[in-house]
């Protein structure tokens, strides 16, 4: 491109020495650099391409990390990373030992929160502002960037309500890229914006109110008259806005790609007291034609449902079931593409319901739909369902509603890091009374399980599957109903594998056989309720090893061990070893390597079996 501004920036202060022309050149450099990097590393593309000028303006006006800049969702912070000294390491994005795909407190003092689960930043902002503006606080300014869907979540509105009520000084930047839900806001005339943003206007208004308050009775009447007059003027020029009703001053909308205008706006708002919201309009995918022309998600990320994946198996099965069941509806929380629902939506239209980033609402709405005679299938990432576990338990479970939860990205997911590993679902869902939990080990198993799940009408069912490719197996290797499937007969040790872990467990049995150790292998299939025939068979062995890719404590293996220990059989209880993910936050990396590090690859499983036998 003929310039190399980016690699001369070591901190945001360097931006303040650049001319307008240099900043324009830098914006182009950043876009090209992000595209080239993400094409190699994977990650979130469209949202970051749309936030370039916005991020440059923020860092030129505010003094990070002295000023606290928070991002919601965190996947739109790539430009922020580049401007805060991490450009030289950006090729390690989402790679083992490299930069996180989200803000990371471990990486930089400029990153205050990780925040890859949306709609939370206004809660953080309220808390940080309360601390900063307390008697012993540092009086740092707090800036919360929200957008790319984060304003569709209920927590965002809880945060807005509390910020408006508290009057805490927080600058909210609403990055409206056309892909998020925007509450009703007005288009103010440019002159009225300038008046309302001018601190002198605010100070004068406050002074007039103070003088009037000091005049008994007359002051009260005059104060109310002043308020009514102002309201009437505002009704002439603008509709009463959603944000104003909450006690948050609204400014905008502004062109989110006009750096000079954004800098003027941020400089003025920074001088105001109380919560303010700056509404900026940005173009998701800006500057990269394939992203600009992507009608589905503006290349939000580089993932898609790959051929041969569990997600593809789900898509095929769901459409087949929907053709036979007119009452079937599918629900997603802002992820119809990644969960495989787009083909369903194209085929069945209004029977596919996207509620936005509102997982709690999705679950309770599904309960209501089931009460009304529909058969809701909630397609959601494992990690995001945990945000709605109370609704799963009390709104669905307590009412015995036949909602089917289809959990994609269960287990170790890899590149997106600790917030995206789906390691909690079995721990939580197996504790919901009446919940059935199924874990497919192959493409064909998933399709059979979805059919079986829809046949259950007495309570909720959850299916959970991995992000990785799904093995394709012949019909005689597919189970049915709520039964486990014995994949291999043996005499010494019984290996009980959950879901995708069947492949590594079968390989471990081969390693043991080469040493003369005979292993039985079961595909658990139904995590809850456990197959009594499978448990009875396991109890006949000297040793039992369970293998799962969720948290070891409180998961499937713990339940199996408890059943075997209290089975009431007259014979001795076998030695039992539970293998799973340790109870800790797992950093990003490649799934196979993470599983190996957790002792969940074939050699480690074989070693655990040997040790349990001795």
Short mmCIF file of C-alpha atoms in Angstrom, two decimals, residues 403-606:
data_model
loop_
_atom_site.label_atom_id
_atom_site.label_comp_id
_atom_site.label_asym_id
_atom_site.label_seq_id
_atom_site.Cartn_x
_atom_site.Cartn_y
_atom_site.Cartn_z
CA UNK A 403 -38.32 -28.91 24.53
CA UNK A 404 -35.37 -30.36 22.59
CA UNK A 405 -32.05 -28.59 23.19
CA UNK A 406 -29.46 -29.14 20.46
CA UNK A 407 -26.06 -28.10 21.76
CA UNK A 408 -23.41 -27.43 19.15
CA UNK A 409 -19.74 -26.86 20.07
CA UNK A 410 -19.97 -29.12 23.12
CA UNK A 411 -16.73 -30.22 24.73
CA UNK A 412 -13.34 -28.72 23.84
CA UNK A 413 -13.86 -26.28 20.97
CA UNK A 414 -10.32 -24.98 20.48
CA UNK A 415 -9.47 -21.58 19.06
CA UNK A 416 -12.00 -19.37 20.86
CA UNK A 417 -10.64 -20.07 24.32
CA UNK A 418 -12.00 -20.57 27.83
CA UNK A 419 -15.32 -18.82 27.33
CA UNK A 420 -16.31 -21.01 24.39
CA UNK A 421 -15.39 -24.52 25.52
CA UNK A 422 -18.64 -26.42 26.10
CA UNK A 423 -17.55 -28.22 29.25
CA UNK A 424 -20.41 -27.40 31.64
CA UNK A 425 -23.47 -28.75 29.85
CA UNK A 426 -23.43 -32.33 31.16
CA UNK A 427 -22.64 -31.19 34.70
CA UNK A 428 -25.65 -28.87 34.70
CA UNK A 429 -28.20 -30.65 32.52
CA UNK A 430 -27.88 -33.99 34.27
CA UNK A 431 -29.05 -32.25 37.46
CA UNK A 432 -32.34 -31.09 35.93
CA UNK A 433 -35.06 -33.53 37.05
CA UNK A 434 -36.68 -35.31 34.11
CA UNK A 435 -34.03 -34.18 31.62
CA UNK A 436 -32.79 -36.72 29.07
CA UNK A 437 -29.22 -36.13 27.85
CA UNK A 438 -27.92 -37.74 24.65
CA UNK A 439 -24.41 -37.63 23.19
CA UNK A 440 -23.92 -38.86 19.60
CA UNK A 441 -20.61 -40.38 18.51
CA UNK A 442 -21.23 -40.25 14.75
CA UNK A 443 -23.07 -38.51 11.94
CA UNK A 444 -25.71 -41.22 11.84
CA UNK A 445 -26.10 -41.38 15.63
CA UNK A 446 -26.98 -37.69 15.80
CA UNK A 447 -29.76 -38.13 13.26
CA UNK A 448 -31.17 -41.15 15.07
CA UNK A 449 -31.01 -39.31 18.40
CA UNK A 450 -32.86 -36.27 17.11
CA UNK A 451 -35.67 -38.53 15.94
CA UNK A 452 -35.72 -40.35 19.29
CA UNK A 453 -35.69 -37.03 21.17
CA UNK A 454 -38.76 -35.83 19.31
CA UNK A 455 -40.56 -39.03 20.24
CA UNK A 456 -40.18 -38.15 23.94
CA UNK A 457 -43.12 -36.04 25.12
CA UNK A 458 -42.80 -36.34 28.90
CA UNK A 459 -40.02 -33.82 29.44
CA UNK A 460 -37.01 -32.02 27.93
CA UNK A 461 -34.19 -33.65 25.99
CA UNK A 462 -30.69 -32.33 25.26
CA UNK A 463 -28.36 -33.52 22.50
CA UNK A 464 -24.75 -32.37 22.65
CA UNK A 465 -22.11 -32.68 19.95
CA UNK A 466 -18.64 -31.47 19.10
CA UNK A 467 -17.42 -28.88 16.62
CA UNK A 468 -15.14 -31.46 15.00
CA UNK A 469 -15.93 -33.75 12.07
CA UNK A 470 -18.44 -36.54 12.71
CA UNK A 471 -17.40 -40.11 11.87
CA UNK A 472 -19.65 -41.82 9.35
CA UNK A 473 -20.62 -45.37 10.37
CA UNK A 474 -22.72 -48.22 8.93
CA UNK A 475 -26.24 -48.87 10.20
CA UNK A 476 -25.15 -51.73 12.47
CA UNK A 477 -23.03 -49.26 14.48
CA UNK A 478 -25.97 -46.98 15.25
CA UNK A 479 -27.87 -47.36 18.52
CA UNK A 480 -31.45 -46.45 19.27
CA UNK A 481 -33.64 -45.10 22.03
CA UNK A 482 -32.16 -44.54 25.48
CA UNK A 483 -29.80 -47.49 25.34
CA UNK A 484 -26.02 -47.61 25.26
CA UNK A 485 -24.28 -49.55 22.50
CA UNK A 486 -21.56 -52.10 23.14
CA UNK A 487 -18.90 -51.42 20.53
CA UNK A 488 -16.44 -54.11 21.66
CA UNK A 489 -16.40 -57.13 23.97
CA UNK A 490 -13.66 -57.71 26.52
CA UNK A 491 -13.02 -59.22 29.93
CA UNK A 492 -10.50 -57.13 31.89
CA UNK A 493 -11.49 -53.48 31.79
CA UNK A 494 -14.66 -51.70 30.70
CA UNK A 495 -14.23 -48.37 28.88
CA UNK A 496 -17.35 -46.17 28.80
CA UNK A 497 -17.04 -43.36 26.24
CA UNK A 498 -19.31 -40.34 25.87
CA UNK A 499 -19.95 -38.85 22.43
CA UNK A 500 -16.96 -38.06 20.26
CA UNK A 501 -14.63 -39.65 22.82
CA UNK A 502 -15.63 -43.06 21.42
CA UNK A 503 -12.99 -42.76 18.69
CA UNK A 504 -10.07 -42.19 21.07
CA UNK A 505 -11.42 -44.86 23.43
CA UNK A 506 -11.59 -47.46 20.65
CA UNK A 507 -8.02 -46.62 19.71
CA UNK A 508 -7.01 -47.02 23.36
CA UNK A 509 -8.62 -50.48 23.39
CA UNK A 510 -6.45 -51.41 20.41
CA UNK A 511 -3.34 -50.28 22.31
CA UNK A 512 -4.38 -52.36 25.32
CA UNK A 513 -5.08 -55.41 23.16
CA UNK A 514 -1.53 -55.23 21.81
CA UNK A 515 -0.38 -55.66 25.43
CA UNK A 516 -2.75 -58.55 26.13
CA UNK A 517 -5.34 -56.50 28.03
CA UNK A 518 -8.91 -57.24 26.94
CA UNK A 519 -11.16 -54.17 26.97
CA UNK A 520 -14.90 -53.82 26.59
CA UNK A 521 -15.93 -50.55 24.94
CA UNK A 522 -19.36 -48.99 25.36
CA UNK A 523 -20.73 -45.99 23.52
CA UNK A 524 -22.71 -44.50 26.42
CA UNK A 525 -25.07 -42.63 24.06
CA UNK A 526 -27.61 -41.80 26.77
CA UNK A 527 -25.89 -39.87 29.57
CA UNK A 528 -29.16 -39.54 31.47
CA UNK A 529 -30.87 -41.85 32.23
CA UNK A 530 -28.00 -44.32 32.13
CA UNK A 531 -28.66 -47.68 30.46
CA UNK A 532 -29.04 -50.28 33.25
CA UNK A 533 -27.78 -53.07 30.96
CA UNK A 534 -24.62 -51.10 30.29
CA UNK A 535 -24.08 -50.53 34.01
CA UNK A 536 -24.66 -54.20 34.77
CA UNK A 537 -22.11 -55.22 32.16
CA UNK A 538 -19.56 -52.72 33.43
CA UNK A 539 -19.94 -54.12 36.97
CA UNK A 540 -18.68 -57.53 35.80
CA UNK A 541 -15.20 -56.13 35.06
CA UNK A 542 -12.30 -55.63 37.47
CA UNK A 543 -11.88 -52.04 36.35
CA UNK A 544 -14.03 -49.34 34.76
CA UNK A 545 -12.80 -46.16 33.07
CA UNK A 546 -15.21 -43.42 31.92
CA UNK A 547 -14.17 -40.92 29.26
CA UNK A 548 -15.87 -37.59 28.50
CA UNK A 549 -14.92 -34.18 27.10
CA UNK A 550 -16.78 -32.17 29.74
CA UNK A 551 -15.84 -31.30 33.30
CA UNK A 552 -14.79 -34.40 35.17
CA UNK A 553 -16.33 -33.31 38.47
CA UNK A 554 -20.08 -33.79 38.45
CA UNK A 555 -20.33 -34.97 34.85
CA UNK A 556 -21.27 -38.22 33.14
CA UNK A 557 -18.44 -40.24 34.67
CA UNK A 558 -19.29 -39.15 38.19
CA UNK A 559 -22.86 -40.31 37.66
CA UNK A 560 -21.68 -43.68 36.32
CA UNK A 561 -19.30 -44.14 39.24
CA UNK A 562 -22.07 -43.32 41.71
CA UNK A 563 -24.44 -45.85 40.12
CA UNK A 564 -21.80 -48.58 40.15
CA UNK A 565 -20.86 -47.88 43.76
CA UNK A 566 -24.49 -48.11 44.89
CA UNK A 567 -25.76 -50.77 42.48
CA UNK A 568 -26.62 -53.27 45.20
CA UNK A 569 -24.85 -56.08 43.35
CA UNK A 570 -23.53 -58.87 45.58
CA UNK A 571 -20.16 -58.91 43.83
CA UNK A 572 -17.22 -56.55 44.46
CA UNK A 573 -17.42 -53.01 43.11
CA UNK A 574 -14.93 -52.58 40.27
CA UNK A 575 -12.10 -50.08 40.53
CA UNK A 576 -13.36 -46.93 38.83
CA UNK A 577 -11.45 -44.09 37.11
CA UNK A 578 -13.22 -41.00 35.78
CA UNK A 579 -11.48 -39.15 32.94
CA UNK A 580 -12.59 -35.70 31.82
CA UNK A 581 -11.64 -32.06 31.60
CA UNK A 582 -10.17 -30.63 34.82
CA UNK A 583 -12.10 -27.94 36.67
CA UNK A 584 -10.11 -25.00 35.36
CA UNK A 585 -10.25 -22.43 32.56
CA UNK A 586 -8.72 -23.95 29.43
CA UNK A 587 -6.90 -21.51 27.10
CA UNK A 588 -7.37 -21.53 23.35
CA UNK A 589 -5.54 -24.10 21.27
CA UNK A 590 -6.14 -26.98 18.89
CA UNK A 591 -8.80 -29.40 20.22
CA UNK A 592 -6.72 -32.56 19.80
CA UNK A 593 -3.77 -31.06 21.65
CA UNK A 594 -5.97 -29.73 24.45
CA UNK A 595 -7.58 -33.14 24.87
CA UNK A 596 -4.14 -34.74 24.96
CA UNK A 597 -3.04 -32.24 27.60
CA UNK A 598 -6.13 -33.20 29.62
CA UNK A 599 -5.24 -36.89 29.42
CA UNK A 600 -8.01 -37.64 26.94
CA UNK A 601 -6.16 -39.02 23.92
CA UNK A 602 -5.78 -42.74 23.20
CA UNK A 603 -2.38 -43.25 24.89
CA UNK A 604 -3.52 -41.48 28.06
CA UNK A 605 -6.78 -43.46 28.16
CA UNK A 606 -4.84 -46.71 27.79
#
